[in-house]
Each structure stands twice: as structure tokens, then as C-alpha cells.
Amino acid sequence: PASSGVQAVRASGGHPRAPPPARRADMVERQIRARGVTDAGVLTALSKVPRERFVPEALQDRAYDDTPLPIGFNQTISQPYIVAYMTEALGIEADDRVLEIGTGSGYQAAVLGELAGMVYTIEIVPELAERAAATLKELGYGNVHVRAGDGYAGWPEHAPFDRIMVTAAPAEIPAPLLEQLAPGGRLVIPVGEQGQTQWMTIVEKTDRGVVSRRTIPVQFVPFTRNPDR
Ligand code: SAH
């Protein structure tokens, strides 16, 4: 999941055996810039984060492929383009405090960590949360904080957040996340029932109220809930 309906761009460079920085540069050009992501900060962040460190060892040759990849527990690391698209849509500013729901591999959190002041990220599968926290620590992302738990309730201790990104799809936007969005803040979230078209949705908290718009059709893994909450 976490892929778009956007036509795949055929990569002629980026041979799997090329060194990761070259493969990353190729990914940024062919998969991301070619599809219209232009934000310089986002492109720089994507060309820095070692995506191969966030995929299972057996799939490392495919780390820069134009596709989501399995990370265990029925979950996936999103397609690079989707990560770039959502990050650009979030419009992060340097000192922003950002909340992510759905840590998964930790890759998106690392990208957010390159751009924001502080990142808080919540993952419902404890094993994934642990692994992501370890990877992020090894890579020196000291501004990214990982917690295991149900992200439905947000992270009230660190609210309000200037930006919130959700990388699993609920049928409706969780109310606590809207509450924890700062005035002037922005939320980027895929919304829709499983098996139906989900829409990337951008929500802004303005002084005239909450304004939301749908952008592209997407396919994400379900936003699940802990039964004990
Ligand atoms: N951002 C991730 C991709 C995540 S896939 C990455 O860069 O790798 C979506 C993730 O959301 C899955 O790991 C899934 O377990 C998690 N998830 C689903 N529902 C959740 C919830 N209620 N709270 C926190 N995480 C959730």
C-alpha cells in the first residue's frame, strides 16, 4: 500500500549495485522531481536519508525502487514518491513541532527529522516501534521521538503540533488529532474505507475554522485501533 495512481517512471539508471548516494540521487530525479515535487528542502532531505537502512536486509537491493516494500507485520514502507508528496504537502518550517502517526520503518520520520525542529511519532505495532527507534538512534536522529501505542489519541503531552502527518488510512479523521493541531497548523492524512478509494486530505486550522481539501487518490494500510483504549 501507500502507493499512488501516478504512472511509474521507468528507471534506466540507479542500478541496484550502484552506491546508495547515486541510487538516491537517481530516485529523487526520476521518481520525485519528475512527478512535480519541487520543494528544495524536501528534495534535499530525500537525497540524504539512507532508505536502505529502513528496509529488511533481504530487500536492500530494492530500497530505491519506485514502490512500497514490506517491512513485516503486514505493514509497508511507503513508495518514495508518496513520502515526498506528503512531506511537501505538510509545508514544514524549521522550528516546527511535528507529530506522525504510523512510524512503520521510521523512514518518513527520518525525512521529517531532516526538516523539522522536533518530531514525535507513534506506532501501534510495538516491534516496529522498537526497530524504528533503534534505526533512528543509530543514524543520529536525536530530534525524533518514537512511542509504541495507538495514535488515535495523539500525543497530548507534546501538543499542540504545527504539523501532523498520518501514514495509515482511517475512515474518518480522528478528532483528537484535530484538537492537537496548533492554530495555523496543517494535517496531511489519507482518508477512506479499506477497499475503496482513499483520498489524500490536507486540513488547515485557520482563524475562520478548519478547512480541508482532497488531493490525490492513494492506497494505504488501515489505521487500526488498540482494543484496550
Ligand atoms: N511511515 C511509515 C509507513 C507506515 S505504514 C514508514 O515510513 O515506513 C503505516 C503504519 O501505521 C504501520 O506500521 C501500522 O502499524 C501503523 N498504524 C496503523 N494504525 C495505527 C495507529 N492507530 N496508531 C499508530 N500506528 C498505526
PDB file of C-alpha atoms in Angstrom, residues 9-35 43 46-49 51 61 63-66 80-81 107:
ATOM      1  CA  VAL A   9       8.587   6.298 -14.254  1.00  0.00           C
ATOM      2  CA  ARG A  10      10.895   3.764 -15.832  1.00  0.00           C
ATOM      3  CA  ALA A  11      14.332   3.989 -14.209  1.00  0.00           C
ATOM      4  CA  SER A  12      17.209   3.315 -16.557  1.00  0.00           C
ATOM      5  CA  GLY A  13      19.907   4.391 -14.108  1.00  0.00           C
ATOM      6  CA  GLY A  14      20.015   3.568 -10.435  1.00  0.00           C
ATOM      7  CA  HIS A  15      21.360   0.072 -10.850  1.00  0.00           C
ATOM      8  CA  PRO A  16      20.854  -1.796  -7.562  1.00  0.00           C
ATOM      9  CA  ARG A  17      24.606  -2.300  -7.241  1.00  0.00           C
ATOM     10  CA  ALA A  18      25.397   1.417  -7.587  1.00  0.00           C
ATOM     11  CA  PRO A  19      26.366   3.055  -4.270  1.00  0.00           C
ATOM     12  CA  PRO A  20      23.361   4.273  -2.227  1.00  0.00           C
ATOM     13  CA  PRO A  21      24.020   8.024  -2.705  1.00  0.00           C
ATOM     14  CA  ALA A  22      23.903   7.571  -6.502  1.00  0.00           C
ATOM     15  CA  ARG A  23      20.759   5.459  -6.267  1.00  0.00           C
ATOM     16  CA  ARG A  24      19.167   8.088  -4.033  1.00  0.00           C
ATOM     17  CA  ALA A  25      20.028  10.895  -6.430  1.00  0.00           C
ATOM     18  CA  ASP A  26      18.506   8.853  -9.231  1.00  0.00           C
ATOM     19  CA  MET A  27      15.378   8.175  -7.159  1.00  0.00           C
ATOM     20  CA  VAL A  28      14.964  11.900  -6.447  1.00  0.00           C
ATOM     21  CA  GLU A  29      15.304  12.842 -10.114  1.00  0.00           C
ATOM     22  CA  ARG A  30      13.243  10.112 -11.755  1.00  0.00           C
ATOM     23  CA  GLN A  31      10.573   9.305  -9.217  1.00  0.00           C
ATOM     24  CA  ILE A  32      10.131  12.554  -7.344  1.00  0.00           C
ATOM     25  CA  ARG A  33      11.247  15.675  -9.200  1.00  0.00           C
ATOM     26  CA  ALA A  34       9.918  14.207 -12.460  1.00  0.00           C
ATOM     27  CA  ARG A  35       6.451  13.943 -10.881  1.00  0.00           C
ATOM     28  CA  LEU A  43      14.363  17.024  -2.296  1.00  0.00           C
ATOM     29  CA  LEU A  46      15.123  12.641   0.397  1.00  0.00           C
ATOM     30  CA  SER A  47      18.614  12.672  -1.063  1.00  0.00           C
ATOM     31  CA  LYS A  48      20.109  12.420   2.438  1.00  0.00           C
ATOM     32  CA  VAL A  49      18.142   9.751   4.294  1.00  0.00           C
ATOM     33  CA  ARG A  51      16.416   4.427   2.778  1.00  0.00           C
ATOM     34  CA  ASP A  61      18.716  -4.070  -3.259  1.00  0.00           C
ATOM     35  CA  ALA A  63      15.355   0.087  -1.327  1.00  0.00           C
ATOM     36  CA  TYR A  64      15.262   2.708  -4.107  1.00  0.00           C
ATOM     37  CA  ASP A  65      12.619   1.014  -6.241  1.00  0.00           C
ATOM     38  CA  ASP A  66       9.538   3.015  -7.213  1.00  0.00           C
ATOM     39  CA  PRO A  80       9.319   7.188  -2.097  1.00  0.00           C
ATOM     40  CA  TYR A  81       7.131   9.497  -4.207  1.00  0.00           C
ATOM     41  CA  TYR A 107      11.855   6.301   7.171  1.00  0.00           C
TER      42      TYR A 107
END
